[in-house]
mmCIF file of C-alpha atoms and ligand atoms in Angstrom:
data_model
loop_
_atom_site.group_PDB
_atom_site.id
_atom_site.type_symbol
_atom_site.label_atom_id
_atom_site.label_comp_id
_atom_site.label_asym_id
_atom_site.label_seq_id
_atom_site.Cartn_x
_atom_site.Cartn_y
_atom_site.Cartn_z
ATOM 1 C CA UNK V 87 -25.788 45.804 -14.908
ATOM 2 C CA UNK V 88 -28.370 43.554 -13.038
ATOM 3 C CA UNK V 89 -27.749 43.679 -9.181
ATOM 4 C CA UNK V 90 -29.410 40.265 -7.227
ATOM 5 C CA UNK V 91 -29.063 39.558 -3.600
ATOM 6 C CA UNK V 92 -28.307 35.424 -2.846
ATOM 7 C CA UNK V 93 -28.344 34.302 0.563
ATOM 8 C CA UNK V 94 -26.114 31.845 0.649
ATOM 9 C CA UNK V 95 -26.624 28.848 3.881
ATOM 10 C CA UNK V 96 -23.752 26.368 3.604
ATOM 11 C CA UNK V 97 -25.398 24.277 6.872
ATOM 12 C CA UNK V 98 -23.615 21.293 7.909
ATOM 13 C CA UNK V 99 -21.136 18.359 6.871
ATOM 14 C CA UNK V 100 -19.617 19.130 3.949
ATOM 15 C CA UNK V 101 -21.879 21.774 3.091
ATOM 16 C CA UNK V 102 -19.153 24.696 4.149
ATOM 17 C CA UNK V 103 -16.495 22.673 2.099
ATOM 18 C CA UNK V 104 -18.757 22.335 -1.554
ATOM 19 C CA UNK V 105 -20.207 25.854 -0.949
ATOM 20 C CA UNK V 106 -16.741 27.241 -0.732
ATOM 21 C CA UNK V 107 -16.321 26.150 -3.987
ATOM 22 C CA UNK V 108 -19.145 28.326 -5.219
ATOM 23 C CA UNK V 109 -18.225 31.403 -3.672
ATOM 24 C CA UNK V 110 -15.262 31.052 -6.198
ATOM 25 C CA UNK V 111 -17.495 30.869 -9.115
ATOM 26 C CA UNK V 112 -19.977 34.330 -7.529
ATOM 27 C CA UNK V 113 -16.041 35.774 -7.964
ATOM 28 C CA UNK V 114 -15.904 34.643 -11.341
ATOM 29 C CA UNK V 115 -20.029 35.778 -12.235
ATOM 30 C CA UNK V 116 -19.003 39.818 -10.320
ATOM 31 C CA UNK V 117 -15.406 40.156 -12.094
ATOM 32 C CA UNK V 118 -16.360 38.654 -15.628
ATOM 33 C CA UNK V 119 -19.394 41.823 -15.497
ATOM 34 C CA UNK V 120 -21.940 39.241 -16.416
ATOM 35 C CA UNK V 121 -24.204 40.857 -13.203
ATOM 36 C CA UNK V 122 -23.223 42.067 -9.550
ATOM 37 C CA UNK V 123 -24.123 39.117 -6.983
ATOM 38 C CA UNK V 124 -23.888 40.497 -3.486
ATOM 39 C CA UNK V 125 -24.091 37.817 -0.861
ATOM 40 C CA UNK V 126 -24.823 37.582 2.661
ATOM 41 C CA UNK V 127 -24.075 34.092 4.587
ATOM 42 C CA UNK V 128 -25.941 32.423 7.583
ATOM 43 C CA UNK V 129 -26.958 29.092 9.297
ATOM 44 C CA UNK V 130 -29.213 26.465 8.971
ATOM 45 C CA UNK V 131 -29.592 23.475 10.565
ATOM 46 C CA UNK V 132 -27.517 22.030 13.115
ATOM 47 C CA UNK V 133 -24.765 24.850 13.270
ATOM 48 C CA UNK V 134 -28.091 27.119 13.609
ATOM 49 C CA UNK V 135 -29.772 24.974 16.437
ATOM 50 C CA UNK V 136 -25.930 24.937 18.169
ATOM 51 C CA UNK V 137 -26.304 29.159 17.936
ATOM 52 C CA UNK V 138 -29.866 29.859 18.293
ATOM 53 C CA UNK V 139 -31.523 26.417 19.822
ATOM 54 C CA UNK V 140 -33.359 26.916 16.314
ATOM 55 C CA UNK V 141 -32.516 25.162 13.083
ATOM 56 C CA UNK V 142 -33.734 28.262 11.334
ATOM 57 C CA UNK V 143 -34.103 31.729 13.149
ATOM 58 C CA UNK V 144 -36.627 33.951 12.506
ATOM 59 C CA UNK V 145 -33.766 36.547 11.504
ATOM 60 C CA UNK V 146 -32.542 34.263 8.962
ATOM 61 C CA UNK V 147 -36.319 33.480 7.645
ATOM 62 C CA UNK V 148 -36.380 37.721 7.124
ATOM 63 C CA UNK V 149 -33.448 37.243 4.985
ATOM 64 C CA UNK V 150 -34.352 34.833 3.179
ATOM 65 C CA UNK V 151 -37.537 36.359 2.012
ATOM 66 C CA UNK V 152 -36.065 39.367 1.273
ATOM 67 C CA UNK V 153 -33.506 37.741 -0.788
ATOM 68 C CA UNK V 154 -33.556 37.179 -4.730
ATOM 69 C CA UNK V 155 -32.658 33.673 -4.131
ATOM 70 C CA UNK V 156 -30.913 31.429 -1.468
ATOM 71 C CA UNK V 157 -28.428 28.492 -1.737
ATOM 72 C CA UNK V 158 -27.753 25.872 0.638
ATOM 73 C CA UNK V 159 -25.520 23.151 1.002
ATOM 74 C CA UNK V 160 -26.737 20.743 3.752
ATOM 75 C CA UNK V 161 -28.306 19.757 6.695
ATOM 76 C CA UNK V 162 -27.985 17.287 9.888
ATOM 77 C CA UNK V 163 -25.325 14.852 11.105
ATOM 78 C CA UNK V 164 -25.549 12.587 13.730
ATOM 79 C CA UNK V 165 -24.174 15.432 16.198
ATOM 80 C CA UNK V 166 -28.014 16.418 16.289
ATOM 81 C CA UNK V 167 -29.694 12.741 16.332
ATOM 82 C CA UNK V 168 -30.963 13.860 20.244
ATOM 83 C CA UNK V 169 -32.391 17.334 19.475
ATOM 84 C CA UNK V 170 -36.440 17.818 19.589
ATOM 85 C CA UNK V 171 -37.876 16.522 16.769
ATOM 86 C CA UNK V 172 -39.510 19.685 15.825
ATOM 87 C CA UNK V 173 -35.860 21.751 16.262
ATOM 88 C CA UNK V 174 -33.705 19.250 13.894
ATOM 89 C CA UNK V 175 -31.379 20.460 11.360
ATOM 90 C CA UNK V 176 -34.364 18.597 8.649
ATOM 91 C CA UNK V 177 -37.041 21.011 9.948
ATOM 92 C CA UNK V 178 -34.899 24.443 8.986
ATOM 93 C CA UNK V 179 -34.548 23.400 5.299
ATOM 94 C CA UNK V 180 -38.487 22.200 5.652
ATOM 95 C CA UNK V 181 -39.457 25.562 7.455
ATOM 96 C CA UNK V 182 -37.720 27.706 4.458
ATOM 97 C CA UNK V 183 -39.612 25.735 1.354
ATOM 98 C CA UNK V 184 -42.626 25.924 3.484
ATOM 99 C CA UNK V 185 -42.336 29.763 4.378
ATOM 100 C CA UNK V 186 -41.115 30.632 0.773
ATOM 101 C CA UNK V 187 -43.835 28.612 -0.646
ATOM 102 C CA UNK V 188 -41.412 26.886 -2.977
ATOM 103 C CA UNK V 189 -43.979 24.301 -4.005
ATOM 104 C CA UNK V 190 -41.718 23.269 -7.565
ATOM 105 C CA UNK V 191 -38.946 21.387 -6.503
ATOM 106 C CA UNK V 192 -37.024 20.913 -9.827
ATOM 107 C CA UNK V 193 -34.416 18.252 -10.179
ATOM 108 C CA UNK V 194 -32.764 17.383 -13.221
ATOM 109 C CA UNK V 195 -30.952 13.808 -13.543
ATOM 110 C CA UNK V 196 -28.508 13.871 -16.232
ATOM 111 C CA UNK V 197 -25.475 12.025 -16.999
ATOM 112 C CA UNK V 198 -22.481 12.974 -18.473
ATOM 113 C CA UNK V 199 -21.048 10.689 -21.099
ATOM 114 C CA UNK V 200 -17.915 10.617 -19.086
ATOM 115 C CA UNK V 201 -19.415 9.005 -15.735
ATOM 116 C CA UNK V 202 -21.297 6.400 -17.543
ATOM 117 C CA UNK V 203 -19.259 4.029 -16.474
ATOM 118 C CA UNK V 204 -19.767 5.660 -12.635
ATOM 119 C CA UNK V 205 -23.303 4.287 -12.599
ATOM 120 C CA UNK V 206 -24.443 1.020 -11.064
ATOM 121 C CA UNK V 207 -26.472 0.647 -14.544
ATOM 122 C CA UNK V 208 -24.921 -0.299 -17.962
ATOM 123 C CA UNK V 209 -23.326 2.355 -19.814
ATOM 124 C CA UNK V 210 -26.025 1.919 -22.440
ATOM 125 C CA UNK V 211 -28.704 2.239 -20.233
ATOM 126 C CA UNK V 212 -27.457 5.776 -18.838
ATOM 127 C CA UNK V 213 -25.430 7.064 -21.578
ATOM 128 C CA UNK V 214 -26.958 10.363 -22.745
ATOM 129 C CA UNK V 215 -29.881 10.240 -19.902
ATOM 130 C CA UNK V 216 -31.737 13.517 -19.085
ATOM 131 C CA UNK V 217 -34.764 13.511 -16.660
ATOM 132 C CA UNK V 218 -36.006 15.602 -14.799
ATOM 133 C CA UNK V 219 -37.793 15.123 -12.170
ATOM 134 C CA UNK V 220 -40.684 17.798 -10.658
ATOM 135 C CA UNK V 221 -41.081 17.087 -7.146
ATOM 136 C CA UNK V 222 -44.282 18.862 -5.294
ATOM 137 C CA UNK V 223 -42.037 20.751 -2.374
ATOM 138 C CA UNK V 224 -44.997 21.942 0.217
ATOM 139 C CA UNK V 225 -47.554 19.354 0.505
ATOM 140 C CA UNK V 226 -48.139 15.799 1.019
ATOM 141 C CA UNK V 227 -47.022 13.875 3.726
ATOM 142 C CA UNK V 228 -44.263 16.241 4.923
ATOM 143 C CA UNK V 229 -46.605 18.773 6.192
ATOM 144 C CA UNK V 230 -50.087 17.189 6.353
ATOM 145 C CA UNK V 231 -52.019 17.661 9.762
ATOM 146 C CA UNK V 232 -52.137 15.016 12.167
ATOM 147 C CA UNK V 233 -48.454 14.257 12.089
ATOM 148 C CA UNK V 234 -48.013 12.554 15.606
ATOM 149 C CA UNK V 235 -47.133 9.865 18.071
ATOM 150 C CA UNK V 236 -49.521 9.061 20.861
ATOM 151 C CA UNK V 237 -48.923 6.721 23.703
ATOM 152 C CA UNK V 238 -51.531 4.485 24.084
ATOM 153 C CA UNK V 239 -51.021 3.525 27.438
ATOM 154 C CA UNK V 240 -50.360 -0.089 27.126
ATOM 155 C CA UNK V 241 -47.607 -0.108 26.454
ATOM 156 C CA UNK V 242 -48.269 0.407 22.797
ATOM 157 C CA UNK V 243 -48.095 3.566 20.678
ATOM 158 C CA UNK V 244 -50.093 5.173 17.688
ATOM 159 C CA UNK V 245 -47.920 7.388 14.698
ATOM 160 C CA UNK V 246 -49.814 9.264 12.235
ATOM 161 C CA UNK V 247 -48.846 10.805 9.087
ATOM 162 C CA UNK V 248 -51.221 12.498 6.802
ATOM 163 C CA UNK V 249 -50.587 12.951 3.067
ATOM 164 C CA UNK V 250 -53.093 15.492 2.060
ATOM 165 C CA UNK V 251 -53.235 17.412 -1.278
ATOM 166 C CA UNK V 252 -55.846 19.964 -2.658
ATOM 167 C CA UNK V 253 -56.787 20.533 -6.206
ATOM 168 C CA UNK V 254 -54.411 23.824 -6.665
ATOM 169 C CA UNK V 255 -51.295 21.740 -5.205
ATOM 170 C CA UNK V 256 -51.548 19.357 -7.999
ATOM 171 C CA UNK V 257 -52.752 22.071 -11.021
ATOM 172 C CA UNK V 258 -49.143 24.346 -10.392
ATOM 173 C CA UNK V 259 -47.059 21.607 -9.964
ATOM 174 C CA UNK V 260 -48.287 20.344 -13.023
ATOM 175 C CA UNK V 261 -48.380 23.144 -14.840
ATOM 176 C CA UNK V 262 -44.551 23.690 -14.261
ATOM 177 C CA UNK V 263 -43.833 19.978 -15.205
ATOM 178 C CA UNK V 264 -45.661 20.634 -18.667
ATOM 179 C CA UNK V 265 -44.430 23.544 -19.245
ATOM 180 C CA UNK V 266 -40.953 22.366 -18.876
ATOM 181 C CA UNK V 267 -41.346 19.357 -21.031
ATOM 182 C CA UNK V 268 -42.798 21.478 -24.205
ATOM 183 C CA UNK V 269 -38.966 22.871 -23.967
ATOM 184 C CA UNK V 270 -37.794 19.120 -23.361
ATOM 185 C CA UNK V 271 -38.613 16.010 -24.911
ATOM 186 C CA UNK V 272 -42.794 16.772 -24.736
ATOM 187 C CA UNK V 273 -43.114 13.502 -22.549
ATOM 188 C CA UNK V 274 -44.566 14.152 -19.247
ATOM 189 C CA UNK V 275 -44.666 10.746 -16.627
ATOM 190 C CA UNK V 276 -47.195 11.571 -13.625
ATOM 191 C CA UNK V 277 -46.632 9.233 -11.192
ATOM 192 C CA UNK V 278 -49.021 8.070 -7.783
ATOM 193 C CA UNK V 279 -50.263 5.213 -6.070
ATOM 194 C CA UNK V 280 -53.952 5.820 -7.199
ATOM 195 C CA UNK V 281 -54.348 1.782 -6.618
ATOM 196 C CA UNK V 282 -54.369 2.681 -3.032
ATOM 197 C CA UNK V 283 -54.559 6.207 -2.089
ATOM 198 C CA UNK V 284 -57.187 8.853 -1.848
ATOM 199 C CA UNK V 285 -54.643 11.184 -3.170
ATOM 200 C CA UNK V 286 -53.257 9.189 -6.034
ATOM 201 C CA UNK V 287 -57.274 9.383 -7.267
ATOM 202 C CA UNK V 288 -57.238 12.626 -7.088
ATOM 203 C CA UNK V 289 -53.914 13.582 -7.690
ATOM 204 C CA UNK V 290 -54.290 11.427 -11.134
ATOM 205 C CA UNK V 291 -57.898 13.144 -11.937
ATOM 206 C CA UNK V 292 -56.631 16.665 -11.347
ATOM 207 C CA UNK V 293 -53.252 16.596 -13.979
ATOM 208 C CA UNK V 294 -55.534 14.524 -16.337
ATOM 209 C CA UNK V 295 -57.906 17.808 -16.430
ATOM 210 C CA UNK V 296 -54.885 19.887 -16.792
ATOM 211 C CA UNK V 297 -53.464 18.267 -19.725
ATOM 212 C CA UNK V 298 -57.092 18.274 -21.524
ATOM 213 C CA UNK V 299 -57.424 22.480 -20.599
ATOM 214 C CA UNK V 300 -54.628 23.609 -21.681
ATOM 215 C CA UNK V 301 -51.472 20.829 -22.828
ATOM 216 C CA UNK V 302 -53.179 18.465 -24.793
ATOM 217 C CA UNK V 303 -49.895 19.185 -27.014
ATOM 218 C CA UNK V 304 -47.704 17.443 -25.088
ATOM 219 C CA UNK V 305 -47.703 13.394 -24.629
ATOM 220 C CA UNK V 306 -48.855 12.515 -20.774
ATOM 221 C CA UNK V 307 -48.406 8.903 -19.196
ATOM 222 C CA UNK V 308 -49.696 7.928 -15.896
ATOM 223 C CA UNK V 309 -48.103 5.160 -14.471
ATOM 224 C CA UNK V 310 -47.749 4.094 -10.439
ATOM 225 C CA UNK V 311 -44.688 5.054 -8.541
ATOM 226 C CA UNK V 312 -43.540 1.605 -7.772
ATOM 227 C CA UNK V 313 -43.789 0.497 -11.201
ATOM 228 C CA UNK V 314 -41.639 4.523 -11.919
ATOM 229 C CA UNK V 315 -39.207 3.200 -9.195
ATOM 230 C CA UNK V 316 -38.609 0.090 -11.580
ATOM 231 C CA UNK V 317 -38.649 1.433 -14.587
ATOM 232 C CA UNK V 318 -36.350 4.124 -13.564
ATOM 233 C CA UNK V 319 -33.852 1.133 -13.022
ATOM 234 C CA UNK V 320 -34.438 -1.104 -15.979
ATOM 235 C CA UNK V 321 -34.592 1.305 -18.648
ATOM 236 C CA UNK V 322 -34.632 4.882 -17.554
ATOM 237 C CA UNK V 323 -34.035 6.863 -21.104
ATOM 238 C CA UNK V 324 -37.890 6.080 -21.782
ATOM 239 C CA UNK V 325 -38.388 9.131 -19.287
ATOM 240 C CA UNK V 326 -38.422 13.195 -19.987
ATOM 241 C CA UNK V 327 -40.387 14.567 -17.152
ATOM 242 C CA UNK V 328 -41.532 13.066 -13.620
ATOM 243 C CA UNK V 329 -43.930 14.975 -11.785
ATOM 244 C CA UNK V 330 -45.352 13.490 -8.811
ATOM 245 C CA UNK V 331 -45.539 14.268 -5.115
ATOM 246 C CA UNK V 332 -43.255 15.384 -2.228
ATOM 247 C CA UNK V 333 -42.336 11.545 -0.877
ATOM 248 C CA UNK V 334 -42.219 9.596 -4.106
ATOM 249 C CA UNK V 335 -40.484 12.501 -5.706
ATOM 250 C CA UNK V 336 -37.760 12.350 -2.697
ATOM 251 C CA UNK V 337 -37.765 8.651 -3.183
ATOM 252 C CA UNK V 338 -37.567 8.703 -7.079
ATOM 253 C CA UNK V 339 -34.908 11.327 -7.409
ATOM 254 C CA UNK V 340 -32.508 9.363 -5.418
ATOM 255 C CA UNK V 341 -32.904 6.596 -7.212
ATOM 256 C CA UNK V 342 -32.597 8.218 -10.250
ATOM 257 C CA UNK V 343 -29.223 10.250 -9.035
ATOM 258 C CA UNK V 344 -27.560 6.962 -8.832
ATOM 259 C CA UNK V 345 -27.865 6.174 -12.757
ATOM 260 C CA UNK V 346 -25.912 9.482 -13.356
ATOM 261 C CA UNK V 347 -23.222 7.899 -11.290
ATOM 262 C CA UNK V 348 -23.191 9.504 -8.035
ATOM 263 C CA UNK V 349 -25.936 11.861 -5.614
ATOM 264 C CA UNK V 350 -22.675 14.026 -5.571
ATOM 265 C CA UNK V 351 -23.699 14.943 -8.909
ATOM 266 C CA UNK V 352 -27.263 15.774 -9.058
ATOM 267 C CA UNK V 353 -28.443 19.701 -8.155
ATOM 268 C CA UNK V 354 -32.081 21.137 -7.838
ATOM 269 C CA UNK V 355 -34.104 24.414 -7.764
ATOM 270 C CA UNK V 356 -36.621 24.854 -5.713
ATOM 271 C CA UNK V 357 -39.332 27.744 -6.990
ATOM 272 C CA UNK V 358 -42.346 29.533 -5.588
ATOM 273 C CA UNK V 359 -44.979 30.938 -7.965
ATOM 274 C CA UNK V 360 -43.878 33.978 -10.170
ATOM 275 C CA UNK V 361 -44.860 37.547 -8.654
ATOM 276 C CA UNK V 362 -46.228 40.197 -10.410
ATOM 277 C CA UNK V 363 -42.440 41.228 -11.878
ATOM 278 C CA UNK V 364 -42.403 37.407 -13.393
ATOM 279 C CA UNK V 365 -39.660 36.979 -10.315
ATOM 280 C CA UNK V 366 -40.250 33.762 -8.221
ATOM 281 C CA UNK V 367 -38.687 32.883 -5.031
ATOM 282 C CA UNK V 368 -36.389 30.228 -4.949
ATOM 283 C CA UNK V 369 -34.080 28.056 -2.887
ATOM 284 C CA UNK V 370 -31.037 25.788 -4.576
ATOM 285 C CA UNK V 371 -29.029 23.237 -3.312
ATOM 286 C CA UNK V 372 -27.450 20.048 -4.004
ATOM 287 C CA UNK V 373 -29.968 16.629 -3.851
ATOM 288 C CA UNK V 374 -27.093 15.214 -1.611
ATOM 289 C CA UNK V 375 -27.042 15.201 2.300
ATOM 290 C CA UNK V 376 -24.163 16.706 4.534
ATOM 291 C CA UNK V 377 -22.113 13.381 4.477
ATOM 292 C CA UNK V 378 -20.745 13.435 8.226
ATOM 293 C CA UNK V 379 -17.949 10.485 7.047
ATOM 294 C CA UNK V 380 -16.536 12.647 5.078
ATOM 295 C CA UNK V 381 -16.940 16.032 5.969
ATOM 296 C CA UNK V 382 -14.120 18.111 6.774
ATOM 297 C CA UNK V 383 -12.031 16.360 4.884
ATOM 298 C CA UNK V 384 -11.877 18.013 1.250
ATOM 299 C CA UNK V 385 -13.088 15.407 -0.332
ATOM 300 C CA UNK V 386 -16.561 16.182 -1.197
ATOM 301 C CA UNK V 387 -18.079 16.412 -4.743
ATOM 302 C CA UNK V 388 -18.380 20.291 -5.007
ATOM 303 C CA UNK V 389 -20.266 19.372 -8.293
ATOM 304 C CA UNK V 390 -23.923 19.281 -7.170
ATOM 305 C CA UNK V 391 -23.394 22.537 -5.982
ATOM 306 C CA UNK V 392 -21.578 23.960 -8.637
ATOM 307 C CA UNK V 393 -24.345 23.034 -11.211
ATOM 308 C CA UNK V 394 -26.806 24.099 -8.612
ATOM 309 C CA UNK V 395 -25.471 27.901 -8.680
ATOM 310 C CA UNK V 396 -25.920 26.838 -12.511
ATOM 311 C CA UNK V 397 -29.316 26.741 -12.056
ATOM 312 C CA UNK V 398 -29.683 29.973 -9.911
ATOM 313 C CA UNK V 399 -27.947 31.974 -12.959
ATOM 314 C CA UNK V 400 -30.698 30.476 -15.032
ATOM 315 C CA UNK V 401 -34.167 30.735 -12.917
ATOM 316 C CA UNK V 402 -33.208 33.429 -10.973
ATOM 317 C CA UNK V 403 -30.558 35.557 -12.736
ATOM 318 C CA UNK V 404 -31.464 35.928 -16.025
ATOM 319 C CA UNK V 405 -28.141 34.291 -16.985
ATOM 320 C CA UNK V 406 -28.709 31.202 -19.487
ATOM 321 C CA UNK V 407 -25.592 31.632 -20.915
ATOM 322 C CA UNK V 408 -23.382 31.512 -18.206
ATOM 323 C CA UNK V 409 -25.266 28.648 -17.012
ATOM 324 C CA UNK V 410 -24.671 26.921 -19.902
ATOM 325 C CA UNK V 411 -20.885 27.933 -19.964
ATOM 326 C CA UNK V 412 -20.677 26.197 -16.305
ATOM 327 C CA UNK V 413 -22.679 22.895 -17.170
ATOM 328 C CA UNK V 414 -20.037 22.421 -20.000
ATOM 329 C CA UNK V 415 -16.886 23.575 -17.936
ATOM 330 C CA UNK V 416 -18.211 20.308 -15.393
ATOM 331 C CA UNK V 417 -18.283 18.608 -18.380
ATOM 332 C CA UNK V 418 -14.913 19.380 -19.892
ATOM 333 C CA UNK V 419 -13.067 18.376 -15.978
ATOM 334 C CA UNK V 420 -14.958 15.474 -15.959
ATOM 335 C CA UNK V 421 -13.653 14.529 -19.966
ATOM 336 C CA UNK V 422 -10.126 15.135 -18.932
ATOM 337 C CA UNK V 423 -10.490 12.701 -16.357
ATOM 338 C CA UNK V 424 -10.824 14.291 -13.094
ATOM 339 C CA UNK V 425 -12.962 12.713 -10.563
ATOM 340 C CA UNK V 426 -13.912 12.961 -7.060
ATOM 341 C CA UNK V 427 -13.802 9.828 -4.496
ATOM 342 C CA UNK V 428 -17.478 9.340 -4.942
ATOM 343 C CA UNK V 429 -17.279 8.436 -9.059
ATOM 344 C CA UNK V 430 -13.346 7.687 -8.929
ATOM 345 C CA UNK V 431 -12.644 5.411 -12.336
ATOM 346 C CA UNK V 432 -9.698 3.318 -13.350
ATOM 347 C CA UNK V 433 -7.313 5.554 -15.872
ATOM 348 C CA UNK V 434 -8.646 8.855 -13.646
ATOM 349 C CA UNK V 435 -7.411 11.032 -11.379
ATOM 350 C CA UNK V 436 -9.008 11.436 -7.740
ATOM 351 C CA UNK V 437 -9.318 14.627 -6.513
ATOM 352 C CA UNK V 438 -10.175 16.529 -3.781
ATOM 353 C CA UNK V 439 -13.069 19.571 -3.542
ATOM 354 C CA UNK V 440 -10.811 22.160 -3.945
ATOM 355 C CA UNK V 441 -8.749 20.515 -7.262
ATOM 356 C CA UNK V 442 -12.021 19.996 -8.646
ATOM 357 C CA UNK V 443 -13.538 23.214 -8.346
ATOM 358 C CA UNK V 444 -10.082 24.936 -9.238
ATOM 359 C CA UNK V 445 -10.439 22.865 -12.377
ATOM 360 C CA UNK V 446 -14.137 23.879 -13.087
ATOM 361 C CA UNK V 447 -12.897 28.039 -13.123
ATOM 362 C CA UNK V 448 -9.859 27.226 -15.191
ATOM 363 C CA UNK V 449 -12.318 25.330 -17.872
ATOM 364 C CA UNK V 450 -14.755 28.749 -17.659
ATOM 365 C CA UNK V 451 -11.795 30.960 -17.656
ATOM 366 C CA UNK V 452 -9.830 29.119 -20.615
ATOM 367 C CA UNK V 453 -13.203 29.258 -22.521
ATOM 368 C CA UNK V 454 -13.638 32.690 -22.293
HETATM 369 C C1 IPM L 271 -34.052 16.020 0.125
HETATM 370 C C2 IPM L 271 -33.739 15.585 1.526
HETATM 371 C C3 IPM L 271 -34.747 16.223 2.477
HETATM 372 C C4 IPM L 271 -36.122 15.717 2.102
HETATM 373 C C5 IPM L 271 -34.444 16.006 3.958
HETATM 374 C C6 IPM L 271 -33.054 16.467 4.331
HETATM 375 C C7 IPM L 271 -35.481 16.663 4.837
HETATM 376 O O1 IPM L 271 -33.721 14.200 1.609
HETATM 377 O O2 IPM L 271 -34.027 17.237 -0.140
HETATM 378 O O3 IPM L 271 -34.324 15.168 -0.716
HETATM 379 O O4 IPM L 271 -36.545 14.640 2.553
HETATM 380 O O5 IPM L 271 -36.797 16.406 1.359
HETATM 381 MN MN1 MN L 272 -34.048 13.186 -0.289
#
């Protein structure tokens, strides 16, 4: 039987409270015999900056690298609003995409018929929506050189932010975006600002080249992120595939978690390139932040998670199936009417994180 390590970082908020919840499922992966998941826990963020005075140590960076993938749950709360900027909780998750070079950050908007109604769209606008959105993890504007604030000295200052990409940024992240779409819907969206950035030129130039080499089989559309951010809103089924850069893509996927109903219900994957063995590094966690007003209390949407460790038995494990036994027990809770503060309905019955994910194993366990 396949043996994997996962290093699992639950962070902050309610990241303890909707990782616990997938502990219960690793349980369910070891004693079902599907593979042998041994797991190894540690901090990020502001729990890490409380033990180290670093929101990642360089222990924790070892295991991560070493690891055949990593979870996390979340990161920051106002508790850390005073800390350097360079030793927030934000810079630990940055510091472990950046150091595992997980340039393909992979998240998938769908919505189950049964939270339709859960969105701030019409039902028939989001009923049945799948997108997914590839987000470039490593470059742009998050980690482009200067990033700074300089005093002027009268009394004014001067920020900079630099949004840089090179050629090979923009060829793998959108090779992964067409390669997922020929097992989608064949529609890939590439969305800039080349109207007024250097980078949108090239970024546009550069998957246009691509798509001539070597996917000329699947349909590409450029179109400008602000005109994506709309359409995303007024009729989002027209999309299969996003791929654009790290700030529009955290922009875009946040507005395109809300048509599924809730961010409490939206996971990613975050992968490097594939090694020699066909083995990539990756990182997966929930598109949702650690939600200080609520954290600690049990209520938290474990669900994010849950179908994040989904996607970790797919890209990393080797374990489709299962994956695909998960996505539908979610499904099934969320048909018999269980819901979670964040997408309660009329006629449904609120839960709390641990109901919910005690519900999700009985749906795998009754299917089995
Ligand atoms: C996300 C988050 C992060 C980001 C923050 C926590 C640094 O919003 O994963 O979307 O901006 O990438
Ligand atoms: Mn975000």
């Amino acid at each position: 039987m396949a043996s994997y390590k996962l290093l699992l970082l639950p962070g902050d908020g309610i990241g303890p409270e909707v990782m616990g919840e997938v502990t219960r499922l690793i349980d369910w992966v070891n004693t079902s015999g599907l593979a042998t998941i041994e797991t190894e826990t540690d901090l990020v963020g502001g729990c890490a900056y409380d033990a180290h005075g670093e929101s990642v140590s360089d222990a924790t960076m070892k295991i991560a690298l070493e690891a055949d993938a990593v979870m996390l749950g979340a990161v920051g709360g106002p508790k850390w609003d005073g800390v350097p900027y360079d030793k927030r909780p934000e810079a630990g998750l940055l510091r472990l995409r950046k150091d595992l070079e997980l340039f393909a950050n992979l998240r998938p908007a769908i919505c189950y018929p049964a939270l339709a109604d859960a969105s701030s769209l019409k039902r028939e606008l989001v009923d049945g929506l799948d997108i997914m959105i590839v987000r470039e993890l490593t470059g742009g504007v998050y980690f482009g050189e200067p990033k700074e604030i300089t005093d002027l000295g009268n009394g004014q200052k001067r920020a900079v932010d630099t949004q840089v990409y090179e050629t090979y940024e923009i060829v793998r992240i959108a090779a992964v975006a067409f390669e997922l779409a020929r097992k989608r819907g064949n529609l890939v969206h590439s969305a800039e600002k080349r109207n007024v950035m250097k980078t949108g030129v090239l970024w546009n130039e550069v998957v246009t080249q691509v798509h001539k080499d070597r996917y000329s089989d699947v349909k590409l559309e450029h179109i400008l992120a602000d005109n994506c951010a709309m359409q995303l809103v007024r009729a989002p089924k027209q999309f299969d595939v996003i791929v654009t850069d790290n700030l529009f893509g955290d922009v875009l996927s946040d507005e395109a978690a809300m048509a599924t109903g809730s961010l409490g219900m939206l996971p990613s994957a975050s992968l490097g390139a594939e090694d020699e063995r066909g083995r990539r590094k990756a990182l997966y966690e929930p598109v949702h932040g650690s939600a200080p007003d609520i954290a600690g209390k049990g209520a938290a949407n474990p669900i994010a998670t849950i179908a994040s460790f989904a996607m970790a038995l797919r890209y990393s494990f080797d374990l489709g199936e299962a994956a695909d036994r998960i996505e539908k027990a979610i499904a099934d809770v969320l048909d018999q009417g269980l819901r979670t503060g964040d997408i309660k309905q009329d006629g449904c019955k609120t839960v709390g994180t641990r109901e919910m994910g005690d519900a999700i194993i009985a749906s795998l366990k009754s299917a089995t």
